[in-house]
mmCIF file of C-alpha atoms in Angstrom:
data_model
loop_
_atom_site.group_PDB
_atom_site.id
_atom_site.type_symbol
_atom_site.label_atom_id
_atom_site.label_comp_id
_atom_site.label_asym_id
_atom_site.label_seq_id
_atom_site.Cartn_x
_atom_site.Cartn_y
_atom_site.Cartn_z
ATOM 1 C CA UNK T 1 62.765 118.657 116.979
ATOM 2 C CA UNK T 2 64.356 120.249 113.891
ATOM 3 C CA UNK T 3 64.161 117.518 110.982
ATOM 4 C CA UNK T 4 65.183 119.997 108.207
ATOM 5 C CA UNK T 5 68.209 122.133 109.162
ATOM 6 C CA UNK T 6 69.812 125.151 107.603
ATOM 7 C CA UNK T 7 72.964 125.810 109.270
ATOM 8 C CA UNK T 8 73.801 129.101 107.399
ATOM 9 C CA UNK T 9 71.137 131.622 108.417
ATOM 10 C CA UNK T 10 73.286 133.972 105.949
ATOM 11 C CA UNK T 11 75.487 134.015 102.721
ATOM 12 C CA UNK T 12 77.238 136.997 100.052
ATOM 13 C CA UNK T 13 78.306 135.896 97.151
ATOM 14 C CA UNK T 14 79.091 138.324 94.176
ATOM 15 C CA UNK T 15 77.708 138.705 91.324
ATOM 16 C CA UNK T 16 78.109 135.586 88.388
ATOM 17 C CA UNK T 17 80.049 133.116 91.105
ATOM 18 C CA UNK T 18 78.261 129.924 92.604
ATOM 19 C CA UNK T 19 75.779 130.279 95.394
ATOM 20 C CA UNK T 20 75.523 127.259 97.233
ATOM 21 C CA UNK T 21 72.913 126.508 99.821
ATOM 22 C CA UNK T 22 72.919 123.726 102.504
ATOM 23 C CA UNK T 23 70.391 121.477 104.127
ATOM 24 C CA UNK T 24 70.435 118.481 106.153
ATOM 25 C CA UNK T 25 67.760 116.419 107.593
ATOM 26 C CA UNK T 26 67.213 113.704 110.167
ATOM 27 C CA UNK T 27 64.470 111.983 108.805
ATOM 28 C CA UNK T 28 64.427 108.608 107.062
ATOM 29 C CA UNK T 29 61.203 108.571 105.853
ATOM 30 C CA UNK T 30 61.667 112.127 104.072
ATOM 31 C CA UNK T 31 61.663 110.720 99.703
ATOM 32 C CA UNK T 32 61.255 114.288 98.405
ATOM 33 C CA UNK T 33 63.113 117.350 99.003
ATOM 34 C CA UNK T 34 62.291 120.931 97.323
ATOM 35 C CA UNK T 35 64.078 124.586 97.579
ATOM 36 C CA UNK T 36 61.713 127.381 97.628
ATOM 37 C CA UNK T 37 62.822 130.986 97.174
ATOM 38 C CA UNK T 38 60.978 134.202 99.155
ATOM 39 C CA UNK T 39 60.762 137.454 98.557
ATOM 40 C CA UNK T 40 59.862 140.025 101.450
ATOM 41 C CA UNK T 41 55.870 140.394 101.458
ATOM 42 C CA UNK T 42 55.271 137.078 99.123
ATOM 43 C CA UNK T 43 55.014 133.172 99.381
ATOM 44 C CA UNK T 44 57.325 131.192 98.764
ATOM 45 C CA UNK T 45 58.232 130.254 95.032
ATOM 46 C CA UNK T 46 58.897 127.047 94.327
ATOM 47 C CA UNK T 47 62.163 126.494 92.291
ATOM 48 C CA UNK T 48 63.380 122.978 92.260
ATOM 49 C CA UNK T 49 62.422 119.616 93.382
ATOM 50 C CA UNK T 50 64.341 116.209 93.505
ATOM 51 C CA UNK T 51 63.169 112.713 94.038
ATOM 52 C CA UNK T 52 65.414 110.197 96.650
ATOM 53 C CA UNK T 53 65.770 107.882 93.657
ATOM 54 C CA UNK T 54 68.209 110.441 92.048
ATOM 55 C CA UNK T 55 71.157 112.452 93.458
ATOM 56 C CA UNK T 56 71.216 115.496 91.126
ATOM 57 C CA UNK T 57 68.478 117.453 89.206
ATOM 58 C CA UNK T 58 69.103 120.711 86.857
ATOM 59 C CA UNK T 59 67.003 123.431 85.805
ATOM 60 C CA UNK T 60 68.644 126.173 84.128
ATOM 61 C CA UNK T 61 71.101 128.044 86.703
ATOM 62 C CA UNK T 62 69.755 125.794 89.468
ATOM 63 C CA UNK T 63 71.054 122.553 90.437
ATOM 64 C CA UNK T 64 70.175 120.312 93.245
ATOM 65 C CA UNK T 65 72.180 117.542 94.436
ATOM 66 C CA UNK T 66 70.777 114.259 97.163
ATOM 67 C CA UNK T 67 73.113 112.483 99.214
ATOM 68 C CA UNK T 68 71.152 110.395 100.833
ATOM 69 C CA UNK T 69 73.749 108.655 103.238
ATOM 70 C CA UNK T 70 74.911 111.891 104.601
ATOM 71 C CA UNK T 71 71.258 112.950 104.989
ATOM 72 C CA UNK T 72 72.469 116.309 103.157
ATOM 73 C CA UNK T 73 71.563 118.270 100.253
ATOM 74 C CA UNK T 74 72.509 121.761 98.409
ATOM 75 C CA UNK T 75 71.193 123.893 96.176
ATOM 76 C CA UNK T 76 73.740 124.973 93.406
ATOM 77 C CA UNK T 77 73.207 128.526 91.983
ATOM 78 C CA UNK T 78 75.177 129.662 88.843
ATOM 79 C CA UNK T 79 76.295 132.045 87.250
ATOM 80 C CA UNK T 80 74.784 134.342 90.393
ATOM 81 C CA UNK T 81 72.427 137.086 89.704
ATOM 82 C CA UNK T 82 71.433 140.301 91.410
ATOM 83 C CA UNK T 83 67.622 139.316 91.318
ATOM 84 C CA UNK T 84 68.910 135.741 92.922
ATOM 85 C CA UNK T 85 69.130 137.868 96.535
ATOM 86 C CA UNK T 86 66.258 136.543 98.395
ATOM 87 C CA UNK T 87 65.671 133.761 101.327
ATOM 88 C CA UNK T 88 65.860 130.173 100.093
ATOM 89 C CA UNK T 89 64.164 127.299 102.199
ATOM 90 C CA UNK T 90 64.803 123.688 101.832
ATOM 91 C CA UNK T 91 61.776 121.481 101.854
ATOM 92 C CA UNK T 92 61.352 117.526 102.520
ATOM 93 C CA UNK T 93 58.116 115.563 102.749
ATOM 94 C CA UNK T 94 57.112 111.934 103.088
ATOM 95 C CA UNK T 95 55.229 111.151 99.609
ATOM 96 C CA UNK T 96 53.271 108.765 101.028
ATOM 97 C CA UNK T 97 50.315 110.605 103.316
ATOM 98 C CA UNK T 98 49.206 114.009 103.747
ATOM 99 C CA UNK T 99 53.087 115.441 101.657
ATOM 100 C CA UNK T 100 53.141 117.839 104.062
ATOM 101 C CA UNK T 101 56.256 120.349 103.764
ATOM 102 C CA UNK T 102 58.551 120.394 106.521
ATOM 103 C CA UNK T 103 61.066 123.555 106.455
ATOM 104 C CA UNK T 104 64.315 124.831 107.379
ATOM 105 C CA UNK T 105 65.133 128.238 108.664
ATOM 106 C CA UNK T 106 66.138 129.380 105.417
ATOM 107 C CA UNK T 107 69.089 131.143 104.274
ATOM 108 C CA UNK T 108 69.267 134.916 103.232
ATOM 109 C CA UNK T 109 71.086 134.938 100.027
ATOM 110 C CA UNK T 110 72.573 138.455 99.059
ATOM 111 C CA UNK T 111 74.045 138.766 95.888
ATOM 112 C CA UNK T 112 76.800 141.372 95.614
ATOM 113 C CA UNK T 113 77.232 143.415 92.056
ATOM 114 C CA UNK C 1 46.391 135.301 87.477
ATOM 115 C CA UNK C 2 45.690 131.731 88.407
ATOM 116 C CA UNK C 3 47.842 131.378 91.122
ATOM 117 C CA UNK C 4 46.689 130.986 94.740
ATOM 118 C CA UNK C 5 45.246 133.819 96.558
ATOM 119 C CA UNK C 6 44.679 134.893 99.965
ATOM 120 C CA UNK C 7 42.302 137.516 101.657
ATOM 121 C CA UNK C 8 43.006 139.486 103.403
ATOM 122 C CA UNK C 9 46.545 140.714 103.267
ATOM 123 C CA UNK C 10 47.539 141.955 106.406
ATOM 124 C CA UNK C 11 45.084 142.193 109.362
ATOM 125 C CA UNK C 12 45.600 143.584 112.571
ATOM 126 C CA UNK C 13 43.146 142.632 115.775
ATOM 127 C CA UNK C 14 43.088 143.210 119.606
ATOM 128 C CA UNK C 15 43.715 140.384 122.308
ATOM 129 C CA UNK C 16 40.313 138.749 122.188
ATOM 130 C CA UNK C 17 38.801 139.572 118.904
ATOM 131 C CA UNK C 18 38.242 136.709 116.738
ATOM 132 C CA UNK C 19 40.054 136.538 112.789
ATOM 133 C CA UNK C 20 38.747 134.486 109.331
ATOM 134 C CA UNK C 21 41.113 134.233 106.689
ATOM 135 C CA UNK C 22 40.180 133.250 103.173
ATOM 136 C CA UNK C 23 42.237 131.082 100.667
ATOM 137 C CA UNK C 24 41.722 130.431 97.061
ATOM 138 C CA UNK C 25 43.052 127.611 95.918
ATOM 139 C CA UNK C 26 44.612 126.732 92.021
ATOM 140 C CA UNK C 27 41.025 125.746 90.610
ATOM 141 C CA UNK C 28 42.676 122.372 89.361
ATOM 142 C CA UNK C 29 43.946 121.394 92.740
ATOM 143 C CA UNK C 30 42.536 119.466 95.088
ATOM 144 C CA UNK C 31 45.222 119.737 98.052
ATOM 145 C CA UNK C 32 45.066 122.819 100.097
ATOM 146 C CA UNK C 33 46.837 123.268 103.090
ATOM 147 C CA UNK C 34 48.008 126.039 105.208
ATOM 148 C CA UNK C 35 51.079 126.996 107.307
ATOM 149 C CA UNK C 36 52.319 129.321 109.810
ATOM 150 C CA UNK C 37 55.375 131.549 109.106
ATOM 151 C CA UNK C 38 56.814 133.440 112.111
ATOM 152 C CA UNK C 39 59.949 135.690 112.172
ATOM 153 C CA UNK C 40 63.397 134.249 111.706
ATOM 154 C CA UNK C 41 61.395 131.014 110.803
ATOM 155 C CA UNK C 42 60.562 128.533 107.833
ATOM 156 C CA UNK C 43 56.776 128.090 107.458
ATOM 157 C CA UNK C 44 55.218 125.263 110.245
ATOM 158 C CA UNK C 45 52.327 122.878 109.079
ATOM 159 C CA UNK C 46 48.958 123.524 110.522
ATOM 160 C CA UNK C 47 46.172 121.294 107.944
ATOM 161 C CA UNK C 48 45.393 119.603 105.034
ATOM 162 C CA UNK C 49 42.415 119.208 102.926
ATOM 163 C CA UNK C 50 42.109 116.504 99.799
ATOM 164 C CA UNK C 51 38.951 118.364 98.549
ATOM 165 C CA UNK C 52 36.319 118.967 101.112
ATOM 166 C CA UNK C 53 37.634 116.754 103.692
ATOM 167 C CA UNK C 54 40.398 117.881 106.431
ATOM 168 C CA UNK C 55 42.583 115.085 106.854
ATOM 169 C CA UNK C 56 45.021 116.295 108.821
ATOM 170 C CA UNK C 57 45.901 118.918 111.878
ATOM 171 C CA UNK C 58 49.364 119.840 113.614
ATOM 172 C CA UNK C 59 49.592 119.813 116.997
ATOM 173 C CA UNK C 60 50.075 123.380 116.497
ATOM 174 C CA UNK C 61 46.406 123.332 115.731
ATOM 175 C CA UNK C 62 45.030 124.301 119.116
ATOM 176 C CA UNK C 63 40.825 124.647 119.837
ATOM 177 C CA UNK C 64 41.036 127.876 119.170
ATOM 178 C CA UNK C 65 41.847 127.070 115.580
ATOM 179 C CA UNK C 66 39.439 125.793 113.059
ATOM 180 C CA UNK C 67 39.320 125.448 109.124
ATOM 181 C CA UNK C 68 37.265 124.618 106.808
ATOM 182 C CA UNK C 69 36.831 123.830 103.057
ATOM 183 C CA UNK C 70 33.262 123.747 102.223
ATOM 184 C CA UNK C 71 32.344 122.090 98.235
ATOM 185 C CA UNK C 72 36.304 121.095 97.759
ATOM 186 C CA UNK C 73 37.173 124.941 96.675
ATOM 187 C CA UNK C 74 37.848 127.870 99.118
ATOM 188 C CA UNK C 75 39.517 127.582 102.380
ATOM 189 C CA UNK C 76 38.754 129.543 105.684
ATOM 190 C CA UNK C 77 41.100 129.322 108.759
ATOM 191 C CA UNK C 78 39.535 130.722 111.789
ATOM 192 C CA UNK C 79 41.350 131.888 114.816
ATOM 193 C CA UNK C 80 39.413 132.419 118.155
ATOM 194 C CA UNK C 81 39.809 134.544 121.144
ATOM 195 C CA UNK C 82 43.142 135.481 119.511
ATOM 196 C CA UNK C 83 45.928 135.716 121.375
ATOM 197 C CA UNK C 84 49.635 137.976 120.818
ATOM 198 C CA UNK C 85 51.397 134.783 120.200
ATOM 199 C CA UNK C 86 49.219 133.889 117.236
ATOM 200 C CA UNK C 87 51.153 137.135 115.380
ATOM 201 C CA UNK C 88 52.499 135.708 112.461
ATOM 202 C CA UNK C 89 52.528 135.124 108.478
ATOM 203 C CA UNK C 90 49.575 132.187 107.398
ATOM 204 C CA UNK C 91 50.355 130.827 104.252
ATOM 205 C CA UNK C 92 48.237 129.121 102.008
ATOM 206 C CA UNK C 93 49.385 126.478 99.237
ATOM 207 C CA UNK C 94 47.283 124.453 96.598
ATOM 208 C CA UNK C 95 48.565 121.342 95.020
ATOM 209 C CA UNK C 96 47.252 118.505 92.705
ATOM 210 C CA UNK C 97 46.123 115.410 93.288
ATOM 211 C CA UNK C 98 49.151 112.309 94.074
ATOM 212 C CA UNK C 99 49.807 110.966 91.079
ATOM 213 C CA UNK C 100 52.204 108.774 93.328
ATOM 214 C CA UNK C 101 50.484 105.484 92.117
ATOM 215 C CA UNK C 102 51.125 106.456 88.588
ATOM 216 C CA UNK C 103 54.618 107.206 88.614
ATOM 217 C CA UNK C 104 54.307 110.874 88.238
ATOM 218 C CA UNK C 105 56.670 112.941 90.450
ATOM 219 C CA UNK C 106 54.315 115.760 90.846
ATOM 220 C CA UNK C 107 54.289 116.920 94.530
ATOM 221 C CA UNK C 108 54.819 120.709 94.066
ATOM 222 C CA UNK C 109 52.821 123.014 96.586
ATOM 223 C CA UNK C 110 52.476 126.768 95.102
ATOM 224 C CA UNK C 111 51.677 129.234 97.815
ATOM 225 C CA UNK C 112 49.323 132.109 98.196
ATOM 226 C CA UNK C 113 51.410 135.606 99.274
ATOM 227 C CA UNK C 114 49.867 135.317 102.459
ATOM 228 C CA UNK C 115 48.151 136.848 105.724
ATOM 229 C CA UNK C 116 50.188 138.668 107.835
ATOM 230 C CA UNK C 117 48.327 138.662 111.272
ATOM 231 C CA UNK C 118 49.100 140.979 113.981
ATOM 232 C CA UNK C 119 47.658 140.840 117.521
ATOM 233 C CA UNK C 120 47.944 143.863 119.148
#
């Protein structure tokens, strides 16, 4: 039972045009949804986090936006950078409870010069 | 560096043998929890700790399993009679106390690098 889906196991994009990342997710009860980026050999980094209440949040480069209807979300990346070329997971949790994360797959991002 | 740290990096066992890994936690936060990453995956909840007490396990938590989190700091996961199917990456993450009832929107976990276990 996959409740957080990436659908896109891969994506290129060159260099300074928009990444954008997909997720979905099945469950309801899911109020908080983050995108964490890996490196090979680390943890995962956290990058940006938004709330059910809203439908878009920006840091920098990095925009998420909720639709909550559609159960979907996406992680907008621009201008796109070399260093940007890693695997990005999508994250939900319940904030009620323990907050455990519940993953995706991820998506390898490559970033073309 | 404050972050979250793990111990040891990579370790590499027979069938059998039995494994402790060590996490050290952001010394402000009192939520630890660990995952399991395998390849081609995204990291899998195994427990939870709000300081010293573990108040939840994943199914994926078999008997053979076992953590602990003695005072509220450091974390242990132990893995028994380990087996080749318990190859994988075990992550570590650290994150404040719920600030739900005060409004705060605080629920960021920051992970460790990790434990890459192989089971020959």
């Amino acid at each position: 039972d996959q409740q957080v889906k990436q659908n896109s196991p891969s994506l290129s994009v060159q260099e300074g045009r928009i990444s954008i990342l997909n997720c979905d997710y099945t469950n309801s009860m899911f109020d908080y949804f983050l995108w964490y980026k890996k490196y090979p050999a680390e943890g995962p980094t956290f990058l940006i986090s938004i709330s059910s209440i809203k439908d878009k949040n920006e840091d920098g480069r990095f925009t998420v936006f909720l639709n909550k209807s559609a159960k979907h979300l996406s992680l907008h990346i621009v201008p796109s950078q070399p260093g940007d070329s890693a695997v990005y997971f999508c994250a939900a949790s319940a904030r009620k409870g323990a907050q455990k994360l519940v993953f995706g797959q991820g998506t390898r991002l490559t970033i073309n010069p | 560096d404050t972050g979250v740290s793990q111990n040891p990096r990579h370790k590499i066992t027979k069938r059998g043998q039995n494994v402790t890994f060590r996490c050290d936690p952001i010394s402000e936060h009192n939520r630890l929890y660990w995952y399991r990453q395998t390849l081609g995956q995204g990291p899998e909840f195994l427990t939870y700790f709000q300081n010293e007490a573990q108040l939840e396990k994943s199914r994926l938590l078999s008997d053979r399993f076992s953590a602990e989190r003695p005072k509220g700091s450091f974390s242990t996961l132990e893995i028994q009679r380990t087996e080749q199917g318990d190859s994988a990456m075990y992550l570590c993450a650290s994150s404040p106390r719920s600030a739900f009832n005060r409004g705060s929107s605080t629920y960021e976990q920051y992970f460790g690098p990790g434990t890459r276990l192989t089971v020959t």
